PDB file of C-alpha atoms and ligand atoms in Angstrom:
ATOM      1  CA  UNK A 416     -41.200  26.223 -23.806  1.00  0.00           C
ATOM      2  CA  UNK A 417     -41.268  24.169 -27.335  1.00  0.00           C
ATOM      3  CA  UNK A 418     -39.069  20.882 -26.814  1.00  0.00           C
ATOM      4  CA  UNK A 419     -38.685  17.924 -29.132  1.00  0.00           C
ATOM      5  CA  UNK A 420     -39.057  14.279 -28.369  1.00  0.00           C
ATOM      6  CA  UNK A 421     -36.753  11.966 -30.221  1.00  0.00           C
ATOM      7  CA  UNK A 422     -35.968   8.376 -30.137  1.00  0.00           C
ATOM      8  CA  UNK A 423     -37.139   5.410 -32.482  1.00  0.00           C
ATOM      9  CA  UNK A 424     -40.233   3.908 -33.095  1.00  0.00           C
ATOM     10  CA  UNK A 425     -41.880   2.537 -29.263  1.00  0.00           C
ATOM     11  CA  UNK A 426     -39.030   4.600 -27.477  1.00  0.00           C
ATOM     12  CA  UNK A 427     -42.048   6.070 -25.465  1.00  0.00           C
ATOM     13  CA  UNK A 428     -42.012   9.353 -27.352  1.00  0.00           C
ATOM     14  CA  UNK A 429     -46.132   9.541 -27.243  1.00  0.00           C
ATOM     15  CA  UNK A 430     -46.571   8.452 -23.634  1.00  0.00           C
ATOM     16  CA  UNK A 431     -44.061  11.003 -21.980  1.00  0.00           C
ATOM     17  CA  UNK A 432     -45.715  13.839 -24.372  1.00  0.00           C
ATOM     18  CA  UNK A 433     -49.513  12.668 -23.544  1.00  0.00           C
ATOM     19  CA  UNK A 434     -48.205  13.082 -19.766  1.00  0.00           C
ATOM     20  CA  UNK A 435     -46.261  16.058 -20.120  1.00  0.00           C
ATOM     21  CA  UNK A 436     -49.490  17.612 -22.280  1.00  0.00           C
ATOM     22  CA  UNK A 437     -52.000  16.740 -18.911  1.00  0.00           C
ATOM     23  CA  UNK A 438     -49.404  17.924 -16.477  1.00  0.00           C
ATOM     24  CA  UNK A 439     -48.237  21.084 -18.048  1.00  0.00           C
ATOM     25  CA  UNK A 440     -50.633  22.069 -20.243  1.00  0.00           C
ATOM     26  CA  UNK A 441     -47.846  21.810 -23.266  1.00  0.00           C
ATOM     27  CA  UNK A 442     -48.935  20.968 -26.935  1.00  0.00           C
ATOM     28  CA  UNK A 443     -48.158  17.577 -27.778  1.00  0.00           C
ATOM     29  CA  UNK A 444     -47.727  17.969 -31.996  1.00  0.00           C
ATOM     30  CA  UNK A 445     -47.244  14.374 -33.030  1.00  0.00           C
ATOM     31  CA  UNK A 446     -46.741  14.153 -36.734  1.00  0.00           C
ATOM     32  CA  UNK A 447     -48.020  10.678 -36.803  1.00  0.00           C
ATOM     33  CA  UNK A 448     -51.237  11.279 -35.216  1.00  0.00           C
ATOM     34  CA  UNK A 449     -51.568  13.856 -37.880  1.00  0.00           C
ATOM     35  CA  UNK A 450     -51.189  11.774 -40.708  1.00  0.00           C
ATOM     36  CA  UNK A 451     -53.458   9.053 -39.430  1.00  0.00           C
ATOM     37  CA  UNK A 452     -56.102  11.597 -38.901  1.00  0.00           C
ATOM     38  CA  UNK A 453     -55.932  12.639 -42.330  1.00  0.00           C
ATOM     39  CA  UNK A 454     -55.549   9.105 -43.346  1.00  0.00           C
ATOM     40  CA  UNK A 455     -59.289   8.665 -41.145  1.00  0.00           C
ATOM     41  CA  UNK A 456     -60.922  12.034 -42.965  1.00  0.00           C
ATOM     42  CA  UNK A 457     -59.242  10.546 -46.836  1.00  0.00           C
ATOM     43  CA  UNK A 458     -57.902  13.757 -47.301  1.00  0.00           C
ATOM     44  CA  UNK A 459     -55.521  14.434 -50.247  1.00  0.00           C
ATOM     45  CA  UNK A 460     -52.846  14.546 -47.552  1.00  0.00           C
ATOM     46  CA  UNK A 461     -54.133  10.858 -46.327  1.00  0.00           C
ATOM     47  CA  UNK A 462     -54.554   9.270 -49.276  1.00  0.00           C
ATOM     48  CA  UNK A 463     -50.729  10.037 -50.291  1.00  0.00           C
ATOM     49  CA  UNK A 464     -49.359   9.408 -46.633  1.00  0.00           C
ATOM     50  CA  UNK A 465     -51.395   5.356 -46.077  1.00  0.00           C
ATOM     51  CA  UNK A 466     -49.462   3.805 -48.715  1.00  0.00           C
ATOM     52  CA  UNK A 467     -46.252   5.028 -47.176  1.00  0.00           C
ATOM     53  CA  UNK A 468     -47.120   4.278 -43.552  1.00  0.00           C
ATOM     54  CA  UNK A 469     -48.622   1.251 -43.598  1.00  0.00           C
ATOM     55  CA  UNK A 470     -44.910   0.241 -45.677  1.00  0.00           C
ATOM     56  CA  UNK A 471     -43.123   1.292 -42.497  1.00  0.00           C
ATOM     57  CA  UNK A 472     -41.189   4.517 -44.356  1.00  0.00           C
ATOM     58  CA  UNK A 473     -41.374   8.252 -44.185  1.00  0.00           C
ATOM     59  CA  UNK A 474     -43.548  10.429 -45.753  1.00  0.00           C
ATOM     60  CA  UNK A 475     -42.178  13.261 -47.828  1.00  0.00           C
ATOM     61  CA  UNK A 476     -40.394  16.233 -46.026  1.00  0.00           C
ATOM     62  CA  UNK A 477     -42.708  18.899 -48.016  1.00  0.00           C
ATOM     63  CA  UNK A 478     -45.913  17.437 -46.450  1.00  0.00           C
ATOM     64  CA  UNK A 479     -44.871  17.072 -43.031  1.00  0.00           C
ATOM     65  CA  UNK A 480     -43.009  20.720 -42.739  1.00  0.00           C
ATOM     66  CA  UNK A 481     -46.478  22.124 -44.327  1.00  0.00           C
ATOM     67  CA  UNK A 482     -48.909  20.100 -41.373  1.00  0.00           C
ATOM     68  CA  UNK A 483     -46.480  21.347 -38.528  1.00  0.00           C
ATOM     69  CA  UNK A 484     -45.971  25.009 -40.201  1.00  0.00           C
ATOM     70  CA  UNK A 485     -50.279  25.249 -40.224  1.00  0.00           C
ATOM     71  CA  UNK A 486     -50.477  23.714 -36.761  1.00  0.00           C
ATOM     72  CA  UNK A 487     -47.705  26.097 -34.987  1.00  0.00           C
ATOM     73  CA  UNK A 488     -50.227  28.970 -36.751  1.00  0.00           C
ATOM     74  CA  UNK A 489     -52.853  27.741 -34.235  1.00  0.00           C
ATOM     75  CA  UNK A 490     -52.803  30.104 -31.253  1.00  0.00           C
ATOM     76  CA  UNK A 491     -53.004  26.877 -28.724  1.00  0.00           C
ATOM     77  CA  UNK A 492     -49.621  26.475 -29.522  1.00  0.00           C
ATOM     78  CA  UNK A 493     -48.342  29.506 -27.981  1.00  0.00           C
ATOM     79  CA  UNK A 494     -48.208  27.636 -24.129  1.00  0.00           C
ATOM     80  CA  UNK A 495     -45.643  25.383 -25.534  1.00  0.00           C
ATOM     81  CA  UNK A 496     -44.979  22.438 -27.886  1.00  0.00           C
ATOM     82  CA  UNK A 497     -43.968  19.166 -27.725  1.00  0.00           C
ATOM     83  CA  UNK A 498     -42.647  17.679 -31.581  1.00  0.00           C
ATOM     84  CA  UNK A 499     -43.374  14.384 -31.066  1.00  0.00           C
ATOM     85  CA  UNK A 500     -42.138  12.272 -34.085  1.00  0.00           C
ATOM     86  CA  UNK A 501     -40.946  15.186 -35.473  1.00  0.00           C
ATOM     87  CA  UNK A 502     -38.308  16.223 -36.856  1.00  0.00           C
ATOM     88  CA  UNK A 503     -37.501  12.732 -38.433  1.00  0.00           C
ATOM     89  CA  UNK A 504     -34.584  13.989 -41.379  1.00  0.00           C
ATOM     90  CA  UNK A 505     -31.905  16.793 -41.515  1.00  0.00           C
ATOM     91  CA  UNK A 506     -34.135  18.722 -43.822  1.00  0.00           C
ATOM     92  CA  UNK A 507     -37.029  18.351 -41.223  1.00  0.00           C
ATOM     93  CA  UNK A 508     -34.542  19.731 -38.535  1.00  0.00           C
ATOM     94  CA  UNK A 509     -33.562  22.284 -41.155  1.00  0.00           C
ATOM     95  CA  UNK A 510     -37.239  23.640 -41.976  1.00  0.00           C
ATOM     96  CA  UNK A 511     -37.918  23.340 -38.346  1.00  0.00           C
ATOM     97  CA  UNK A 512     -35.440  26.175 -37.226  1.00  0.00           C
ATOM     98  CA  UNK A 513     -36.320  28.159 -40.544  1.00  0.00           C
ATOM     99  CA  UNK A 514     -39.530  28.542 -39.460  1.00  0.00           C
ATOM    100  CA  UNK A 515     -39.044  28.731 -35.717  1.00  0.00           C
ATOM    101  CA  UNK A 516     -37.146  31.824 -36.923  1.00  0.00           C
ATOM    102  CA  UNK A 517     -39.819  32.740 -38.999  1.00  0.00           C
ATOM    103  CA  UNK A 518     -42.413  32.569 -36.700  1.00  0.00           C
ATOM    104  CA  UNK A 519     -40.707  33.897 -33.380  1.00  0.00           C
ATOM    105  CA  UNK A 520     -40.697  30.905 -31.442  1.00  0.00           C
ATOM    106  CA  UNK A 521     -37.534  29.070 -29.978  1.00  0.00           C
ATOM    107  CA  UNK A 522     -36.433  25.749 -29.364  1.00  0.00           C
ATOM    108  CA  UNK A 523     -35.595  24.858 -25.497  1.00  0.00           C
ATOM    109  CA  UNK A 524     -34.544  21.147 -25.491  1.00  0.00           C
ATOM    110  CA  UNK A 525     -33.954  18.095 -27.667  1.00  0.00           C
ATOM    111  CA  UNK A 526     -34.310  14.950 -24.893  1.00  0.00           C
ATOM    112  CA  UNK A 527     -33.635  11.592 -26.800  1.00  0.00           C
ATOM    113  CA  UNK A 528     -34.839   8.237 -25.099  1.00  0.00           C
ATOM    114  CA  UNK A 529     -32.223   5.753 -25.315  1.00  0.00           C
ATOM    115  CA  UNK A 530     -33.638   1.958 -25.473  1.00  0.00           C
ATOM    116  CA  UNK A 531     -32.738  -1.311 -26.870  1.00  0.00           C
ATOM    117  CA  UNK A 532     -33.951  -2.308 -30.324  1.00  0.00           C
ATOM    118  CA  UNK A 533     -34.664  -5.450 -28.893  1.00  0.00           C
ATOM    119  CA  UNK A 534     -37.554  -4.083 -26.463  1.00  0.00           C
ATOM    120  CA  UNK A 535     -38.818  -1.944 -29.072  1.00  0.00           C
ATOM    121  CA  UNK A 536     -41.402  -4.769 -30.949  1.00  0.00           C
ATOM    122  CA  UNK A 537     -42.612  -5.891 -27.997  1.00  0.00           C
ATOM    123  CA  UNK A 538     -43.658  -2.465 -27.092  1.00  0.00           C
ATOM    124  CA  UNK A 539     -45.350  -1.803 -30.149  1.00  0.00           C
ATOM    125  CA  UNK A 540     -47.015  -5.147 -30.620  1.00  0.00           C
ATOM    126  CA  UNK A 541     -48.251  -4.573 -26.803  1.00  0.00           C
ATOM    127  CA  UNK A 542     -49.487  -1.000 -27.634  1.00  0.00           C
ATOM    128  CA  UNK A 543     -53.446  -0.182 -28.200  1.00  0.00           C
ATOM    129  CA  UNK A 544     -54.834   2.915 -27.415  1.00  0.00           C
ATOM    130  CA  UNK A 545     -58.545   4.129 -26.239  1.00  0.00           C
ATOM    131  CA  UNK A 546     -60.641   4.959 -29.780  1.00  0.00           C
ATOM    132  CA  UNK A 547     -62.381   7.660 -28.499  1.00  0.00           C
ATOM    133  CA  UNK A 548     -59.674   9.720 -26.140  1.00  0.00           C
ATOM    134  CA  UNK A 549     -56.809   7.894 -27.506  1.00  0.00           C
ATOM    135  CA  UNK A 550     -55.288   7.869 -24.425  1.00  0.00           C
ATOM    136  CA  UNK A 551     -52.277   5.102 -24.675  1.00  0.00           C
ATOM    137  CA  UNK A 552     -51.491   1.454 -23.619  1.00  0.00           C
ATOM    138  CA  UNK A 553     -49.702  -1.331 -23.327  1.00  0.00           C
ATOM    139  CA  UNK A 554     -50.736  -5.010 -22.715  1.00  0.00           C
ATOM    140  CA  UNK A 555     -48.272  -5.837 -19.940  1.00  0.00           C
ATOM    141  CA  UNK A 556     -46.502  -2.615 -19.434  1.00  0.00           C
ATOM    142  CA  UNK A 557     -49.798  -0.193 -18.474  1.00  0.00           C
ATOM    143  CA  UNK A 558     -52.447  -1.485 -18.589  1.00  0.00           C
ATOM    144  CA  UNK A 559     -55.527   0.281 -17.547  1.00  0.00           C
ATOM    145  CA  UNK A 560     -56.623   0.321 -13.892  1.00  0.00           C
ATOM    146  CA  UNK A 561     -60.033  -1.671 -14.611  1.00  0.00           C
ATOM    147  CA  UNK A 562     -59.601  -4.286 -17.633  1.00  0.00           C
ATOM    148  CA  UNK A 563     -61.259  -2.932 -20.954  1.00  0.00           C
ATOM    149  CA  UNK A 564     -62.460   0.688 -19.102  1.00  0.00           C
ATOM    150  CA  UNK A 565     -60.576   3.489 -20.165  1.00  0.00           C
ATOM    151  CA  UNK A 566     -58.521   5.373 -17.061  1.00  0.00           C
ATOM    152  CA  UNK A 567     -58.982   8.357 -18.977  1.00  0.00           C
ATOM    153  CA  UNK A 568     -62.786   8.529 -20.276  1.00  0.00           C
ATOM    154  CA  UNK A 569     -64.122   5.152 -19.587  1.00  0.00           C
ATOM    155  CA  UNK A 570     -64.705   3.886 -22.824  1.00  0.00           C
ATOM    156  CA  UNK A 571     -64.305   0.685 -23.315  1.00  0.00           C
ATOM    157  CA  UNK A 572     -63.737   1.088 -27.151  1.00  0.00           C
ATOM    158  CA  UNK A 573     -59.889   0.585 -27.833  1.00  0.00           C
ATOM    159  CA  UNK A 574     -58.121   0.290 -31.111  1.00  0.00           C
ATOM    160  CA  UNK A 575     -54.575  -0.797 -32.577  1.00  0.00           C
ATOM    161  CA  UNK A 576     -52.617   0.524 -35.569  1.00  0.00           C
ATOM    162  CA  UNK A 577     -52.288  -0.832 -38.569  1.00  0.00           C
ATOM    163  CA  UNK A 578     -48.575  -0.217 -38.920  1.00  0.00           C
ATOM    164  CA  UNK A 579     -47.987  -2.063 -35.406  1.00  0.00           C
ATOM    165  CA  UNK A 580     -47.214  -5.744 -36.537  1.00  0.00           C
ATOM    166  CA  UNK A 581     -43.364  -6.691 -36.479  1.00  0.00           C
ATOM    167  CA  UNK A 582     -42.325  -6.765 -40.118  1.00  0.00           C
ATOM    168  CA  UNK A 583     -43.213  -3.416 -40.388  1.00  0.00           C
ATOM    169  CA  UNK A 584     -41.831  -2.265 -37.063  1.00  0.00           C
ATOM    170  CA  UNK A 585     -38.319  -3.691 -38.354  1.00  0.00           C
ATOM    171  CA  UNK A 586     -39.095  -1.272 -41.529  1.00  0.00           C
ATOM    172  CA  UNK A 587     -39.859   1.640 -39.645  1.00  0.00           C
ATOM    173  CA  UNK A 588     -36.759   0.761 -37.587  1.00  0.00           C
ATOM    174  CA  UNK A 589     -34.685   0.713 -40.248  1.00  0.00           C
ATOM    175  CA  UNK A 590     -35.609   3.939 -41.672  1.00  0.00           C
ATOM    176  CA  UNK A 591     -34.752   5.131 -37.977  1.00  0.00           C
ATOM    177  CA  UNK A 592     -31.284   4.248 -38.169  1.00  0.00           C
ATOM    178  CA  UNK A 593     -30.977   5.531 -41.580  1.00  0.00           C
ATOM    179  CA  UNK A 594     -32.957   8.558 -42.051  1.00  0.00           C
ATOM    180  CA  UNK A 595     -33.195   9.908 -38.235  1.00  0.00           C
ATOM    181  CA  UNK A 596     -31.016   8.947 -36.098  1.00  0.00           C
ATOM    182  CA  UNK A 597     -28.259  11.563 -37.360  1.00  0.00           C
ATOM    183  CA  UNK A 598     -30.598  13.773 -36.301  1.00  0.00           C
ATOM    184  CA  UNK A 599     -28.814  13.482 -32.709  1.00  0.00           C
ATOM    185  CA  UNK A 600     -25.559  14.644 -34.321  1.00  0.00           C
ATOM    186  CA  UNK A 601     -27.545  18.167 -35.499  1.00  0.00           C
ATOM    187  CA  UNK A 602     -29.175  18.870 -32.203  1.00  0.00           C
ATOM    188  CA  UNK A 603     -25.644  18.208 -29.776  1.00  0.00           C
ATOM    189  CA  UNK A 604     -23.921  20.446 -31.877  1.00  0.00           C
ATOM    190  CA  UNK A 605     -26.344  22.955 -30.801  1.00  0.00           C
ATOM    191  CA  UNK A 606     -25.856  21.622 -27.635  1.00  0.00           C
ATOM    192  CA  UNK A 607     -29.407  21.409 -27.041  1.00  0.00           C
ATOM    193  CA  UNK A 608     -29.562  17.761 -26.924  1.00  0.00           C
ATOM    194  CA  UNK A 609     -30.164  15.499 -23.919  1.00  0.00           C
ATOM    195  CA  UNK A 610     -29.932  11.825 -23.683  1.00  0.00           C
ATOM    196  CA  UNK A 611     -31.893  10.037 -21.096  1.00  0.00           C
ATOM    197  CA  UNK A 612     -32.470   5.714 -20.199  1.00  0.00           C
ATOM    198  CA  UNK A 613     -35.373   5.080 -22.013  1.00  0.00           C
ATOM    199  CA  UNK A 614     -35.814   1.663 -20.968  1.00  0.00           C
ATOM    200  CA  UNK A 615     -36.289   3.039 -17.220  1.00  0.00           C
ATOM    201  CA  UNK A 616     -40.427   2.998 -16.023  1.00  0.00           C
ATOM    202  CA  UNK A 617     -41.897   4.791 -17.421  1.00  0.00           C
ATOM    203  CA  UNK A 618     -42.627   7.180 -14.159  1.00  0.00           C
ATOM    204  CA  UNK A 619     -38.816   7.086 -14.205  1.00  0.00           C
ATOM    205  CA  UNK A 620     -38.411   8.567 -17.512  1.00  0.00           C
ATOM    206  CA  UNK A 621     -41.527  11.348 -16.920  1.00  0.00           C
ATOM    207  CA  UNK A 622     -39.661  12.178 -13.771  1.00  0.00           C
ATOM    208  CA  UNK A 623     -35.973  13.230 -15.626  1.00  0.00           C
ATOM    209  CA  UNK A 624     -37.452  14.593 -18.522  1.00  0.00           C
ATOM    210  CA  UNK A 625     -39.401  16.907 -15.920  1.00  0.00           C
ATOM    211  CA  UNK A 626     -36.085  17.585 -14.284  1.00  0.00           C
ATOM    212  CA  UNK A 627     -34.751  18.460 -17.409  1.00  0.00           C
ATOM    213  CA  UNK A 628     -37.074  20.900 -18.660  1.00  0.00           C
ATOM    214  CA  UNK A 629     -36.868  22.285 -15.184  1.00  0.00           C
ATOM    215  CA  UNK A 630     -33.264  23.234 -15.466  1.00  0.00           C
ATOM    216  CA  UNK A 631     -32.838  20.458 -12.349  1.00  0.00           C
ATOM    217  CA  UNK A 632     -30.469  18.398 -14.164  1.00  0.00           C
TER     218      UNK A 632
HETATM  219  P1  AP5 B 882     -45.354   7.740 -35.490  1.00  0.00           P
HETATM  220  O1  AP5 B 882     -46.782   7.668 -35.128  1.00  0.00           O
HETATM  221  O2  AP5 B 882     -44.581   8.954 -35.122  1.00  0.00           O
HETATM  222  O3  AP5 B 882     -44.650   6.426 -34.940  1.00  0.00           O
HETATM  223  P2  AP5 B 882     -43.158   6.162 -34.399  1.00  0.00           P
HETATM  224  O4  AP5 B 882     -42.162   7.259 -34.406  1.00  0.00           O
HETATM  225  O5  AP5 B 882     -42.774   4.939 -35.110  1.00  0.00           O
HETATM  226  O6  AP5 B 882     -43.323   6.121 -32.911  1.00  0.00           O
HETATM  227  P3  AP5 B 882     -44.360   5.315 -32.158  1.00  0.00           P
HETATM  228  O7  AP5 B 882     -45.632   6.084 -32.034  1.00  0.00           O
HETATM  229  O8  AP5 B 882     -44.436   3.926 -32.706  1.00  0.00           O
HETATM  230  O9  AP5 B 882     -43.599   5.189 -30.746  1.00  0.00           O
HETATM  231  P4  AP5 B 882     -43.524   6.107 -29.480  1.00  0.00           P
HETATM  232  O10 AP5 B 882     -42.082   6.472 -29.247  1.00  0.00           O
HETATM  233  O11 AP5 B 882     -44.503   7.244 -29.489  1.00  0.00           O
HETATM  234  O12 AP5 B 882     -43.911   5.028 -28.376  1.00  0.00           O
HETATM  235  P5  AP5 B 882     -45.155   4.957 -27.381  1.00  0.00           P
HETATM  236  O13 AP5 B 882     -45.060   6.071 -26.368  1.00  0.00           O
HETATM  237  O14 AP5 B 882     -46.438   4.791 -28.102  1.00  0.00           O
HETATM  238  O15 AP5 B 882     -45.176   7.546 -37.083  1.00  0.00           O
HETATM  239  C1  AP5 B 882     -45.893   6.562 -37.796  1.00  0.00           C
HETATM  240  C2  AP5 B 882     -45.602   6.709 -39.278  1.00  0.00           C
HETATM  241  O16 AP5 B 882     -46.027   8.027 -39.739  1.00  0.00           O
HETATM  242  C3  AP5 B 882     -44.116   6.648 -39.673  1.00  0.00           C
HETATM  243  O17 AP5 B 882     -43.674   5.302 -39.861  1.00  0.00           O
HETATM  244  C4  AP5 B 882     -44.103   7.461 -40.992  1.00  0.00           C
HETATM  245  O18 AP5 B 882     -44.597   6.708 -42.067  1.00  0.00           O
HETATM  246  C5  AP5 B 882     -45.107   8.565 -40.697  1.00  0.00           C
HETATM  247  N1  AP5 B 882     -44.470   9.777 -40.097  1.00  0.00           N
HETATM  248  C6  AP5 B 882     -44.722  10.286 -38.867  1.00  0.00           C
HETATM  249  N2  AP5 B 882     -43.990  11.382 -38.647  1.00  0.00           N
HETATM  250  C7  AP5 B 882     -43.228  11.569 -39.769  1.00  0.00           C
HETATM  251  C8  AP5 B 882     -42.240  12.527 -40.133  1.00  0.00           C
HETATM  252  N3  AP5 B 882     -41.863  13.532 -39.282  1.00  0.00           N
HETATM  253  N4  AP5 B 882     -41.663  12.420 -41.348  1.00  0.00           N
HETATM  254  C9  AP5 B 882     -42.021  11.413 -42.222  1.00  0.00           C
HETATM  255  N5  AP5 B 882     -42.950  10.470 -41.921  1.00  0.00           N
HETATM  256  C10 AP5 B 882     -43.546  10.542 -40.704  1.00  0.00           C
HETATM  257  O19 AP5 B 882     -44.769   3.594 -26.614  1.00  0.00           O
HETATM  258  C11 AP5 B 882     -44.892   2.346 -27.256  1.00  0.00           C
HETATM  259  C12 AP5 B 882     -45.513   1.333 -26.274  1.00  0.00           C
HETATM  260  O20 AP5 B 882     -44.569   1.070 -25.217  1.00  0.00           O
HETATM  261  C13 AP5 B 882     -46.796   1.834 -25.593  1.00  0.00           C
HETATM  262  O21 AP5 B 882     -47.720   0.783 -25.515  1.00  0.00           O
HETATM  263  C14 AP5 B 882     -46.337   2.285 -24.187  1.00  0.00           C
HETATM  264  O22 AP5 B 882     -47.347   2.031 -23.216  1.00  0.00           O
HETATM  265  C15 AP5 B 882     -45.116   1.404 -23.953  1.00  0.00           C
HETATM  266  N6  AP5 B 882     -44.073   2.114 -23.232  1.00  0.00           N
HETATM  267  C16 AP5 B 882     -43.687   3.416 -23.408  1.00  0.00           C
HETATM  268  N7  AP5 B 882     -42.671   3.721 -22.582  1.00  0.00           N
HETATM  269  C17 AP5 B 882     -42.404   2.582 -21.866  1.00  0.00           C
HETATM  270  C18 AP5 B 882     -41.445   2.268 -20.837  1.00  0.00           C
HETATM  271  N8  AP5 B 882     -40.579   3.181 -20.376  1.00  0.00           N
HETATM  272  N9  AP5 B 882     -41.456   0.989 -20.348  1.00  0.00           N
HETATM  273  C19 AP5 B 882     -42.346   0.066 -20.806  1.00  0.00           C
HETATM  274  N10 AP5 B 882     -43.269   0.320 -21.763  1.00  0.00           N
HETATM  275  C20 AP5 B 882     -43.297   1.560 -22.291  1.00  0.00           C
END
């Protein structure tokens, strides 16, 4: 089953896909952890893509339909796929099927978090993650268990991103609205899309995107 994630910036798009990767065994491909691991290795990819991130805006189409097009080659990607941040434009969405097509593969469900702009830069100013599993969290919302110890590995090495201060959260917001968010339009027509409370728990939201992919609801 491949499925896409969609929903602005701190809708909770990585922490549903990091759960439904451990649970299901699923792919999570998150274009944005992509990019800042090229960004970390200064490959010719990185160096083109920091600039543009750390501004809050998108990175061009061709680069991001060539990183998921190599990654869907990977054979770990045949028990199922979660596009996490991705697609992001009509001509994403557009390559996306083309080389779905292309490749065989199918595309099950489109679930968009709903949430309130307003939450949204307290999430991300909240948000660190573990620097050696990257496993996510939040300052009030999770937590981990035991302060500073990973729940996950137990490192107590954690790490924020750079992009994550609220100026450019309001960019990356606004390229949202403009660039993305007709992206719902493309996917209802389909009538593969699926709009669920995003602002729920986030045990809440795990447990009706589960239903969802379940056929439950
Ligand atoms: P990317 O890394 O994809 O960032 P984003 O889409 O802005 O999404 P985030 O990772 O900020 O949010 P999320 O929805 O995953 O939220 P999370 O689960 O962490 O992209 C970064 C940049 O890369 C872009 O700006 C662009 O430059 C470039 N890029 C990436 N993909 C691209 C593409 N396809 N095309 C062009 N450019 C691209 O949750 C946030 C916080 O809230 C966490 O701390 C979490 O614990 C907490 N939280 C989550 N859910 C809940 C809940 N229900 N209740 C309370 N707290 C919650």
């Amino acid at each position: 089953m491949n499925i896409i994630l969609l929903g602005p910036p701190g809708a909770g798009k990585g922490t549903q896909a990091q759960r439904l990767q451990t649970d299901r065994g699923m792919v999570q491909l998150s274009t944005g952890d992509m990019l800042r691991a090229a960004v970390a290795a200064g490959t010719p990819v990185g160096l083109q893509a920091k600039a543009v991130m750390d501004a809050g805006q998108l990175v061009s189409d061709d680069i991001i339909v060539a990183l998921i097009s190599d990654r869907l080659d990977e054979p770990d990607t045949r028990a199922g796929v979660i596009f996490d941040g991705f697609p992001r434009t009509t001509a994403q969405a557009d390559a996306l099927d083309a080389m779905l097509a292309t490749k065989g593969l199918t595309l099950d469900h489109v679930v968009e978090l709903s949430v309130d702009e307003d939450a949204l830069v307290d999430r991300i100013t909240g948000r660190f993650s573990c620097a050696k599993c990257g496993a996510g969290y939040h300052d009030r919302f999770k937590p981990p268990v035991a302060p500073g110890v990973c729940d996950s590995c137990g490192s107590t090495e954690f790490k924020r991103r750079p992009d994550d201060n609220e100026e450019t959260v309001r960019k990356r917001m606004t390229e949202y609205r403009e660039k993305t968010a007709p992206i719902s339009n493309y996917y209802r027509e389909k009538g593969l899309l699926r709009q669920i409370d995003g602002m729920a728990d986030i045990d809440v939201v795990y447990s009706e995107i589960v239903s969802i992919l379940n056929g439950k609801s």
